[in-house]
Short mmCIF file of C-alpha atoms and ligand atoms in Angstrom, two decimals:
data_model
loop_
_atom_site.label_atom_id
_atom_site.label_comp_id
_atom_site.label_asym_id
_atom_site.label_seq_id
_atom_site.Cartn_x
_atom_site.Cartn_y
_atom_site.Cartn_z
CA UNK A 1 99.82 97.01 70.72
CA UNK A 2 95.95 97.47 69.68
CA UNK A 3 94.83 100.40 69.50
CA UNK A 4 96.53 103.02 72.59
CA UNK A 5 99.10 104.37 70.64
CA UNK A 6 97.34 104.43 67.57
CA UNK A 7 94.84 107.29 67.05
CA UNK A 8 93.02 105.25 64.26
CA UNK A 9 92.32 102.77 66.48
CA UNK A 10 91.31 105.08 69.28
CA UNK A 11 88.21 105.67 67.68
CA UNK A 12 87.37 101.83 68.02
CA UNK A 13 84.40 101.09 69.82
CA UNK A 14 84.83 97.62 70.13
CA UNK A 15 88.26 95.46 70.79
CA UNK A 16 88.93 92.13 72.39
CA UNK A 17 91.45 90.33 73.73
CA UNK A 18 92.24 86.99 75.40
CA UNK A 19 92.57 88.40 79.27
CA UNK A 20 91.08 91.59 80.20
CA UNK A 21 92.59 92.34 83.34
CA UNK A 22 90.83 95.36 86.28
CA UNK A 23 93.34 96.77 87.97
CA UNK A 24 96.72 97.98 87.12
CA UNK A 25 98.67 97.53 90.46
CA UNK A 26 101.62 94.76 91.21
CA UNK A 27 98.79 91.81 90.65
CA UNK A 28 97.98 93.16 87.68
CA UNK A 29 100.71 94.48 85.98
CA UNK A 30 102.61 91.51 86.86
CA UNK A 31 100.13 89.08 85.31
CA UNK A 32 99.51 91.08 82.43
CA UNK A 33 104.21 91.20 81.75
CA UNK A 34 103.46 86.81 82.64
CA UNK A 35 100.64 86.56 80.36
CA UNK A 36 101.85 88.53 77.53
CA UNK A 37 105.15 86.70 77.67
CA UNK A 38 103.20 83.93 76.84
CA UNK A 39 101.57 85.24 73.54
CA UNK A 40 98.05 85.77 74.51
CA UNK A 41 96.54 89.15 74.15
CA UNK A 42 95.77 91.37 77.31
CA UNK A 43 94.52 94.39 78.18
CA UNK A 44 94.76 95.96 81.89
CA UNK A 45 92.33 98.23 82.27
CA UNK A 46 92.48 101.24 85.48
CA UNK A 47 90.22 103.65 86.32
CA UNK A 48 93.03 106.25 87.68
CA UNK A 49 94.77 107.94 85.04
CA UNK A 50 98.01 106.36 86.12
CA UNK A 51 99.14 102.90 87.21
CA UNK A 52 99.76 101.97 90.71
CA UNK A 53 97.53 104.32 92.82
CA UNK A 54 96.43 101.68 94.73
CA UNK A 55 98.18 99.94 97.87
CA UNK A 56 100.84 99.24 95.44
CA UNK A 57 102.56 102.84 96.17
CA UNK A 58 101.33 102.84 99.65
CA UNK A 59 103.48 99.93 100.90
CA UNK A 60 107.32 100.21 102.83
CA UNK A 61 108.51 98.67 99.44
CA UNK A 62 110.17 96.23 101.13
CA UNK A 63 110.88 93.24 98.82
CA UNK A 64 110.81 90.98 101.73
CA UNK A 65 113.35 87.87 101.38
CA UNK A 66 111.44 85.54 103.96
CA UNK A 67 113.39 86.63 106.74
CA UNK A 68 109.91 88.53 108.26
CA UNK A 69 107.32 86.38 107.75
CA UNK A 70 109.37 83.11 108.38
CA UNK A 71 109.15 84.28 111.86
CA UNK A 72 106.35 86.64 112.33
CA UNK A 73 103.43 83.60 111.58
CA UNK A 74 102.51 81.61 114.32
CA UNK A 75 101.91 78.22 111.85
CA UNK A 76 105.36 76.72 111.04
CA UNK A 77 104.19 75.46 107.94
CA UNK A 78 102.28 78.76 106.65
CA UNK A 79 105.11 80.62 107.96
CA UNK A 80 107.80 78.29 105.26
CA UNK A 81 105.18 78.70 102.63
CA UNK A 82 105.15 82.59 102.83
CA UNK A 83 108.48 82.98 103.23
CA UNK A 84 109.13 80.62 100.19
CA UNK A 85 107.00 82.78 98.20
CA UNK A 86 108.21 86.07 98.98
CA UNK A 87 111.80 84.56 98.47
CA UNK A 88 110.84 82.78 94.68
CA UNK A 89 109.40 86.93 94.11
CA UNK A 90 112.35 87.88 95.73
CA UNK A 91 114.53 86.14 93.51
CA UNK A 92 112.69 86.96 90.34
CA UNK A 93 112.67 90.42 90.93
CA UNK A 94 116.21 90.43 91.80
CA UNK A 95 117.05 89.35 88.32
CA UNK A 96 114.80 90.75 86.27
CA UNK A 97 114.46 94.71 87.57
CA UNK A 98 118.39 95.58 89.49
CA UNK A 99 117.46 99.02 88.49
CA UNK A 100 114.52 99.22 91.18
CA UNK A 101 116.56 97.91 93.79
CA UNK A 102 118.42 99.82 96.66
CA UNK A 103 122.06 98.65 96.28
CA UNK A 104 122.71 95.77 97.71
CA UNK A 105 126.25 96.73 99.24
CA UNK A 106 122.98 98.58 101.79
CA UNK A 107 122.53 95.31 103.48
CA UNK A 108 119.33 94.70 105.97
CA UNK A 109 119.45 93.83 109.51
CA UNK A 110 117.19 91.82 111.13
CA UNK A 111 116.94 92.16 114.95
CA UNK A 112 115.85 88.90 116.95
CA UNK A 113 115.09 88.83 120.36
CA UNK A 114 117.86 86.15 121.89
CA UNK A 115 115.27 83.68 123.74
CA UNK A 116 113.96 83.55 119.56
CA UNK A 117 117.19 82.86 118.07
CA UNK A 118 117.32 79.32 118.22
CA UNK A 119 114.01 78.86 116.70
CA UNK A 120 114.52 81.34 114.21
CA UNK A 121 117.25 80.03 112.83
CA UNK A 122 115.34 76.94 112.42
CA UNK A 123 112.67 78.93 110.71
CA UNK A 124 115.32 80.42 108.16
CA UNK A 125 116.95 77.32 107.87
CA UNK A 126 113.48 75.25 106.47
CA UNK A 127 112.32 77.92 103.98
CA UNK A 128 115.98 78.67 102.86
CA UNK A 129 116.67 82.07 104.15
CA UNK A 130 120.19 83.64 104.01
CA UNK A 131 121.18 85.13 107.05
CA UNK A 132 124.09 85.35 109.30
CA UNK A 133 125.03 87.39 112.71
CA UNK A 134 125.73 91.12 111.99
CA UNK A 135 129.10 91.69 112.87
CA UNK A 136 130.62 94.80 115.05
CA UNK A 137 131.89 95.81 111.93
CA UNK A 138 128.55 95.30 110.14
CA UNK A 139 127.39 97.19 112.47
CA UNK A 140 129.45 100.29 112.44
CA UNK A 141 127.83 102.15 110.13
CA UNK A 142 124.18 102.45 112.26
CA UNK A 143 125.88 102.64 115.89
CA UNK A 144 124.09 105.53 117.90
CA UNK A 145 121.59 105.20 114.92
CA UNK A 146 119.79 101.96 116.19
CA UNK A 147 119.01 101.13 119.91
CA UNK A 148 119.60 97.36 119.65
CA UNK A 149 118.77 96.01 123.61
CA UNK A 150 121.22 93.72 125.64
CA UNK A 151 118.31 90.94 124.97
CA UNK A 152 118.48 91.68 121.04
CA UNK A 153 120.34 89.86 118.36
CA UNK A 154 121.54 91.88 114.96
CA UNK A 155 121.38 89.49 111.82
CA UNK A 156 122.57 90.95 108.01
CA UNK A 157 120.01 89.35 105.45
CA UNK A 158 118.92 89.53 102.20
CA UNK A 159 116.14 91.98 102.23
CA UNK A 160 115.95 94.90 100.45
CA UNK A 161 114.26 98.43 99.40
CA UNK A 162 112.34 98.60 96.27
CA UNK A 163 111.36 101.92 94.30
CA UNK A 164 107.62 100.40 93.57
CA UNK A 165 107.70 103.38 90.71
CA UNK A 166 110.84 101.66 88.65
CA UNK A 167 109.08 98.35 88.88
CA UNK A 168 105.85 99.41 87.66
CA UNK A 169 107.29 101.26 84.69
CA UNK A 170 109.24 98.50 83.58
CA UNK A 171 106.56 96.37 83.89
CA UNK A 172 104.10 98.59 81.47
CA UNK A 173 107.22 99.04 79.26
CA UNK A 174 107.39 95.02 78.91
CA UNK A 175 103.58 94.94 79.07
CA UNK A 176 103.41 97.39 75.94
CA UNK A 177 106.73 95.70 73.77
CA UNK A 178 104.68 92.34 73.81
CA UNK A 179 101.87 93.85 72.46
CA UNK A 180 99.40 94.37 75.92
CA UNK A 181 97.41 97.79 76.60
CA UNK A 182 97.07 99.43 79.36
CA UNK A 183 94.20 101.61 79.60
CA UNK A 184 93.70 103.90 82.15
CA UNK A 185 91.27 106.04 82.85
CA UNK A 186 89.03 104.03 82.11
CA UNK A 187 86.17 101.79 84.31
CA UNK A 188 84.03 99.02 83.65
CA UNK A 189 80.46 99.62 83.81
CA UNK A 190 78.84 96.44 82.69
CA UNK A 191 79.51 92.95 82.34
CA UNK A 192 78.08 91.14 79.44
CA UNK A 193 78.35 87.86 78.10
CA UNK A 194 82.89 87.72 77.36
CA UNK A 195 82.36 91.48 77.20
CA UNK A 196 82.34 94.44 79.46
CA UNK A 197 81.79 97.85 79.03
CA UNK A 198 84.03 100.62 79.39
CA UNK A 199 83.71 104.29 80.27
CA UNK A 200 86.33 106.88 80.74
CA UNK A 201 86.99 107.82 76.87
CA UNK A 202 84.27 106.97 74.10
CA UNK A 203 82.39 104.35 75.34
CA UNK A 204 83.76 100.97 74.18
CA UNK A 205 83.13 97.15 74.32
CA UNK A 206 86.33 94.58 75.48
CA UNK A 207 85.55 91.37 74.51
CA UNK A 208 87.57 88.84 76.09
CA UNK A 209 87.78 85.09 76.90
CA UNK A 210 88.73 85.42 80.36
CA UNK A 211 88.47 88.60 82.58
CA UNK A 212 90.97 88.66 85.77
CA UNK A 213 89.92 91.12 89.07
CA UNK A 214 93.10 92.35 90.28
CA UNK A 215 91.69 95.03 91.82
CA UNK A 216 92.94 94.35 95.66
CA UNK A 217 90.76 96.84 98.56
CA UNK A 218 88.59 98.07 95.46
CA UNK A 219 87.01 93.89 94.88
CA UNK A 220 83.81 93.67 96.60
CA UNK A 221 82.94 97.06 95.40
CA UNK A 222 84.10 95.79 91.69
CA UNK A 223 82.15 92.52 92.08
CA UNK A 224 78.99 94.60 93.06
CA UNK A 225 79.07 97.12 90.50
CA UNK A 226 79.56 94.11 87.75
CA UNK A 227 77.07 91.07 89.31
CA UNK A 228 79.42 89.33 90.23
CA UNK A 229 79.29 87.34 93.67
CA UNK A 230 82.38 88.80 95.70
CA UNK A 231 84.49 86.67 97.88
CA UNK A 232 84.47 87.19 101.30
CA UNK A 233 87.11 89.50 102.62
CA UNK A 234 87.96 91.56 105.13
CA UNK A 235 89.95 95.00 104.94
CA UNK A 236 92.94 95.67 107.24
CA UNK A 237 94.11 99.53 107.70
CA UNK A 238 97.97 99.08 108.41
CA UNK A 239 100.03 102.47 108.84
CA UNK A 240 103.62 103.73 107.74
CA UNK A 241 105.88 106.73 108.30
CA UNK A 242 108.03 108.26 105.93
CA UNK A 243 111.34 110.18 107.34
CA UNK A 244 115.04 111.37 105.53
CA UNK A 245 117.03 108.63 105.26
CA UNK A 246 117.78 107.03 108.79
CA UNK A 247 121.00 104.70 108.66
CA UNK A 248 122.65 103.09 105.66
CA UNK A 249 121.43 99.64 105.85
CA UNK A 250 117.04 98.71 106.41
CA UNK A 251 116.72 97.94 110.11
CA UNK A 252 113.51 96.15 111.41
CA UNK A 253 112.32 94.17 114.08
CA UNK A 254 110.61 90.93 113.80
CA UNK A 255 108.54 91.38 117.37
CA UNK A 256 104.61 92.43 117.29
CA UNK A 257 104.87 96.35 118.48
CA UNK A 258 108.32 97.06 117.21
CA UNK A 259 109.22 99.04 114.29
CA UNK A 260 110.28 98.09 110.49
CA UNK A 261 112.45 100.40 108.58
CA UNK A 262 113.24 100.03 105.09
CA UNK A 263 115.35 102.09 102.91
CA UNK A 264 114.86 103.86 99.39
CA UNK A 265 117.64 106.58 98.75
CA UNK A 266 116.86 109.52 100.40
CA UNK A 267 113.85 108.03 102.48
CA UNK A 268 112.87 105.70 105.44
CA UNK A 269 109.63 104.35 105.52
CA UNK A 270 108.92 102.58 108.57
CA UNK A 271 106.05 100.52 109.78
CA UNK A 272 104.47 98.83 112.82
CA UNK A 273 104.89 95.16 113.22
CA UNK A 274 101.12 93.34 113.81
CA UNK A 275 99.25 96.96 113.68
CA UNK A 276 96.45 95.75 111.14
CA UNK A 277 93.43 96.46 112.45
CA UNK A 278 89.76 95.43 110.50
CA UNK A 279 88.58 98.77 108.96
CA UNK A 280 84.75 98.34 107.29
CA UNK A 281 85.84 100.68 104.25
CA UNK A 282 89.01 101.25 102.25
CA UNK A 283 90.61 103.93 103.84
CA UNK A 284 93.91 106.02 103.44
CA UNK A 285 92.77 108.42 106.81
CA UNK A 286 95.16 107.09 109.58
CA UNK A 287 93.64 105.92 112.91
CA UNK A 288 95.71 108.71 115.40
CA UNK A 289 96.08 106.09 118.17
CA UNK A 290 98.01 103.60 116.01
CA UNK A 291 100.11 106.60 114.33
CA UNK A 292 101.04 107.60 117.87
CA UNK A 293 102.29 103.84 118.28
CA UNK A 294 104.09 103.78 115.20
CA UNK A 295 105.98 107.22 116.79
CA UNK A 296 106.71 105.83 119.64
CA UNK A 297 108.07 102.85 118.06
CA UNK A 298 110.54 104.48 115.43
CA UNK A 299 112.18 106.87 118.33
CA UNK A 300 112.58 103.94 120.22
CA UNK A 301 114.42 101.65 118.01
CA UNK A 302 116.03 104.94 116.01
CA UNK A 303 116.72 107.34 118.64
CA UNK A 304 117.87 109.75 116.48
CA UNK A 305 114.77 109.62 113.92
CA UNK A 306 113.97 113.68 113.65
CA UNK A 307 109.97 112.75 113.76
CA UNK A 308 109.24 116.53 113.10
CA UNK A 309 109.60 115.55 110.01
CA UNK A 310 107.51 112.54 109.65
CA UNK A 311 104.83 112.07 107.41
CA UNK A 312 102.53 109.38 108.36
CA UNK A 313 100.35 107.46 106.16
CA UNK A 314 97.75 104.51 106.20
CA UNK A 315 96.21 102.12 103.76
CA UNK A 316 94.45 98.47 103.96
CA UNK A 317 95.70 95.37 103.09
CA UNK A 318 92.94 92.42 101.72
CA UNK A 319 92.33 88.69 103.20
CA UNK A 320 90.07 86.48 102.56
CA UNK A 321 88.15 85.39 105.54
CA UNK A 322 88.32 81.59 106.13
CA UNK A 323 86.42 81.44 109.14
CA UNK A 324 84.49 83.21 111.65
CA UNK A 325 86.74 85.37 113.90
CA UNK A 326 90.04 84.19 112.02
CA UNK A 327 93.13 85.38 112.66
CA UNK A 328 94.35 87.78 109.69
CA UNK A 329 95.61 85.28 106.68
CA UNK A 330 98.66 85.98 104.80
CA UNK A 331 97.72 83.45 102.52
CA UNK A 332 97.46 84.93 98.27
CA UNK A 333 94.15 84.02 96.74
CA UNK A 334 93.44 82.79 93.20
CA UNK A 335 90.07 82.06 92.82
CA UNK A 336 86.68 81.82 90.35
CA UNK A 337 83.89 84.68 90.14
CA UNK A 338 82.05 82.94 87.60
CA UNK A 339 82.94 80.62 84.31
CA UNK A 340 85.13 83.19 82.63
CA UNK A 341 85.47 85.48 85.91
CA UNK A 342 88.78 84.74 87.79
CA UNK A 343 90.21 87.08 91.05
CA UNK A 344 93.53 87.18 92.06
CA UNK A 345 94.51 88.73 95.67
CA UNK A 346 98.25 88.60 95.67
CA UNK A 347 99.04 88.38 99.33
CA UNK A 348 102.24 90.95 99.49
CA UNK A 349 103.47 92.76 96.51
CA UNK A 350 106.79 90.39 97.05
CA UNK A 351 104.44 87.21 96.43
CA UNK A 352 103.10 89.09 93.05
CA UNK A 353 105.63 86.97 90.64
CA UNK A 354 104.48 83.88 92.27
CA UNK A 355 100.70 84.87 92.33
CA UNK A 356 100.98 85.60 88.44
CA UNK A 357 102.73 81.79 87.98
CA UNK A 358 99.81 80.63 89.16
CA UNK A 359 97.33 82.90 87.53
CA UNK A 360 99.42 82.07 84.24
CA UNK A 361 99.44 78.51 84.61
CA UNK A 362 95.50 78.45 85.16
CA UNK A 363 94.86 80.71 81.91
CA UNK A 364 96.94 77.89 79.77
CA UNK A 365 94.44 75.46 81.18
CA UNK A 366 91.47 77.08 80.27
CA UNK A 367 92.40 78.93 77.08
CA UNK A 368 95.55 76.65 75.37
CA UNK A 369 98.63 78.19 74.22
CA UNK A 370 98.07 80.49 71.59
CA UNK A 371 99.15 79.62 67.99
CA UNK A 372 100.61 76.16 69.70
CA UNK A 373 99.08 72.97 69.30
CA UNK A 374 97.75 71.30 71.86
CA UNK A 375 99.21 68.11 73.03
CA UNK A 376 96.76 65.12 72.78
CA UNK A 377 96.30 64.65 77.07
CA UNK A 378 95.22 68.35 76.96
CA UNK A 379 91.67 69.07 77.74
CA UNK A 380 90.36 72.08 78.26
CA UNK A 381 86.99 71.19 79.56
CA UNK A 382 85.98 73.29 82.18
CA UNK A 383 85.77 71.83 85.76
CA UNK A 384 83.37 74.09 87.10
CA UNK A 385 79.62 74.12 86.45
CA UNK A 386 77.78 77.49 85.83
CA UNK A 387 77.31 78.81 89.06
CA UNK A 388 79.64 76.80 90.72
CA UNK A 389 83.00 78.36 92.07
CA UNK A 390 86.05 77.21 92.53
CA UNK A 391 89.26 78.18 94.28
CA UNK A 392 92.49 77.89 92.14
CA UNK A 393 94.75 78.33 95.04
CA UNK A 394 94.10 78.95 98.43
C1 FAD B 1 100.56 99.74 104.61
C2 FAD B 1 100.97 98.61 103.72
C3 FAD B 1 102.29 98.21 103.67
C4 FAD B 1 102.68 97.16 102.86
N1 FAD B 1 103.99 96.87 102.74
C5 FAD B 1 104.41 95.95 101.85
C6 FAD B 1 105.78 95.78 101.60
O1 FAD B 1 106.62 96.55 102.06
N2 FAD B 1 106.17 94.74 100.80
C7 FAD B 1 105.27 93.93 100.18
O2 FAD B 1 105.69 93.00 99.49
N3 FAD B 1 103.94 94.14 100.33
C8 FAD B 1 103.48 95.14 101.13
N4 FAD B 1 102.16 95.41 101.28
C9 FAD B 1 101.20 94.66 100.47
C10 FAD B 1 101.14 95.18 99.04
O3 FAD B 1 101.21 96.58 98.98
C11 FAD B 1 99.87 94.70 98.38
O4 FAD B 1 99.73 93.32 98.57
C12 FAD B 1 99.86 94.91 96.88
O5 FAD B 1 100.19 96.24 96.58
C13 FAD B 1 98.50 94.57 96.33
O6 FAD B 1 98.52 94.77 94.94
P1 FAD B 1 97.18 94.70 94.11
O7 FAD B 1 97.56 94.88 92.69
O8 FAD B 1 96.39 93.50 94.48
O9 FAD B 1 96.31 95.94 94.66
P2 FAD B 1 96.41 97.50 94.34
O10 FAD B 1 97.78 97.97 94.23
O11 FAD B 1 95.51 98.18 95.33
O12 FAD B 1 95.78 97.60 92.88
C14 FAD B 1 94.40 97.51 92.63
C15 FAD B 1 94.09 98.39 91.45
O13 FAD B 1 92.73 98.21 91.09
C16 FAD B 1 92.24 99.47 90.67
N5 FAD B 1 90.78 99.49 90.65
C17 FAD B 1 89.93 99.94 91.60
N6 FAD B 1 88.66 99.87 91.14
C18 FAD B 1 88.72 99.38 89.88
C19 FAD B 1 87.75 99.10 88.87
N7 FAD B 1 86.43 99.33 89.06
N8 FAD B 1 88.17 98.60 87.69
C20 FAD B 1 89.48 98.38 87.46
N9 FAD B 1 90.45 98.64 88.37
C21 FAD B 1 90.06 99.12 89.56
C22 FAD B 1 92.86 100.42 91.69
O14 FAD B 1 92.80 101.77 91.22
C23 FAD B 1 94.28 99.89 91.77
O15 FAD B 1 95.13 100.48 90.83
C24 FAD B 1 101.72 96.47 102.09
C25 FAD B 1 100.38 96.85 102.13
C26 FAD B 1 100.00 97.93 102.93
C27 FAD B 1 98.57 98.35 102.94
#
């Protein structure tokens, strides 16, 4: 720990570290547990006065296992590599945080339309999704629950609800054993040379060797307040609806216009399959026609949903754009800002573990492994020229 627990060391104007990371959502806090793991020195930094205000608490908390986005992207290939990713975070989250998890006796079914089956399990098959067909007796438990069509196929997978809040306090409980800070409340202001300057408390200098964006919708408004050239990206307002607790096991769709339930204890949260739509601002404000959708959809896969008590609820998810009237990418983003200026955009919160192996493997390049010797092929020359940026993973 430096200095938050420690009232002495409240008082300090100045501190540094090795990574300053902005932004204390999934990217960040998940970086900051890799990096820390590691032995180098961080410090997340947050403006809100608690973690995860950002689209990490607005999301269906669905720690997807593939079985989605296997199927949902047009590109075979991009479709494998998503779903390979969100399985890897999938897997790692799995095993490292059972506590956020909804039990996993609460299998999820997947609901195919039949002319898609055959190609879907293809799909599974190639990025290594577990599936199988959902049983009558599998089905038991949501009969009456779920309209599932004469032209639909039920499948039991491996998805599951997350509680985003368990995660993100086990995270800033690891964070904080290894020795990281998190400091919220608190923004940066200026960005000097390895330093930037902090407001929120006393005003205070972090010096660090590397400084990591992870602050998602919030990025081009964080490059321009700090200098820094942002990368192009587009916003995309995307809408959920929260109601008691629909059926036993998650139910959703894979079809564009059909809904996608997922399960945390007492709650559903549904959304709307392919309802992102380019917003100019980040916004939380729901667009009404796309909530009316989203309605529409819920009562017609769960007949049964009592929408009069539906809360509904919008927020924008980040791309980068990679050309000129592009399609929306799912693709994560690790990329340079400047020489010691890196920004990560993790793609889904599911594809966060893999996003921070990345990150983690691209701060041992450029800083060394702390208090280890470096090997005699290592060479931590820089490959970028002032001025010049470069993308660490597209
Ligand atoms: C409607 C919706 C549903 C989704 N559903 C799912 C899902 O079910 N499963 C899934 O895997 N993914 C889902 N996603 C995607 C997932 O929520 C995001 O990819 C993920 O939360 C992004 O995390 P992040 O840390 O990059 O951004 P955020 O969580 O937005 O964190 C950014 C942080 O930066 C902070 N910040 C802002 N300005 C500054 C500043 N000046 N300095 C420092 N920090 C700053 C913000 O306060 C915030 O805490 C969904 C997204 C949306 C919008």
């Amino acid at each position: 720990m430096f200095f938050e627990e420690s009232p002495d060391r409240q008082s300090l104007s100045e501190f540094s570290c090795d990574v300053a990371i902005l932004g204390a959502g999934f990217a960040g806090l998940m970086c900051a547990r890799k990096l820390t793991r590691l032995g180098y020195r961080v410090a997340v930094i947050e403006p809100l006065t608690e973690v995860l205000g950002g689209a990490s608490s607005r999301n269906e908390g669905w720690l997807h296992a593939g079985t989605y986005h296997a199927l949902s992207i047009g590109d075979r290939d991009q479709a494998r590599q998503v779903a390979e990713r969100c399985r890897y975070g999938w897997e790692q989250i799995r095993r490292d945080f059972p506590e956020a998890l909804e039990p996993e006796g609460h299998a999820a079914i997947a609901i195919v339309s039949e002319d898609r089956v055959a190609e879907s399990a293809r799909r599974w098959d190639s990025a290594g999704v577990g599936y199988r067909p959902a049983s009558a007796r599998d089905l038991k438990v949501v009969v009456g629950d779920v309209a599932i069509g004469p032209n639909e196929r039920p499948f039991l997978v491996d998805d599951l609800g997350l509680d985003v809040r368990v995660l993100a306090a086990r995270l800033g409980h690891e964070i904080r054993a290894a020795g990281g800070v998190i400091l919220t409340g608190h923004r940066p202001t200026a960005l000097g040379e390895s330093s930037v300057q902090l407001t929120g408390g006393p005003t205070r200098t972090l010096h660090f060797r590397t400084l990591l964006l992870a602050t998602g919708y919030a990025t081009s408004k964080v490059c321009g307040e700090l200098g820094l050239e942002p990368p192009a990206i587009r916003l995309w307002r995307s809408h959920l609806i929260a109601l008691p607790r629909l059926t036993g096991p998650s139910v959703f769709s894979v079809a564009g216009g059909h809904a996608a339930m997922i399960n945390h204890g007492p709650w559903s949260i549904a959304g709307l399959n392919e309802d992102a739509e380019i917003v100019p601002e980040p916004t939380f404000e729901p667009n009404p026609e796309v909530a009316r959708r989203l309605v529409e959809a819920v009562v017609a896969r769960f007949p049964r949903a009592d929408i009069s008590a539906a809360h509904v609820t919008a927020c924008v998810k980040v791309d980068v754009i990679e050309a000129p009237n592009a399609a929306r990418s799912l693709n994560i983003r690790v990329g340079e800002l400047a020489q010691d200026v890196l920004y990560v955009l993790p793609g889904k919160m599911t594809e966060a573990p893999f996003t921070a192996d990345v990150v983690a493997r691209e701060i041992v390049g450029r800083l060394g492994m702390p208090g280890v010797c470096d090997r005699p092929i290592d060479q931590r020359s820089m490959s970028v020229s002032a001025g010049e940026r470069r993308e660490v993973f597209v």
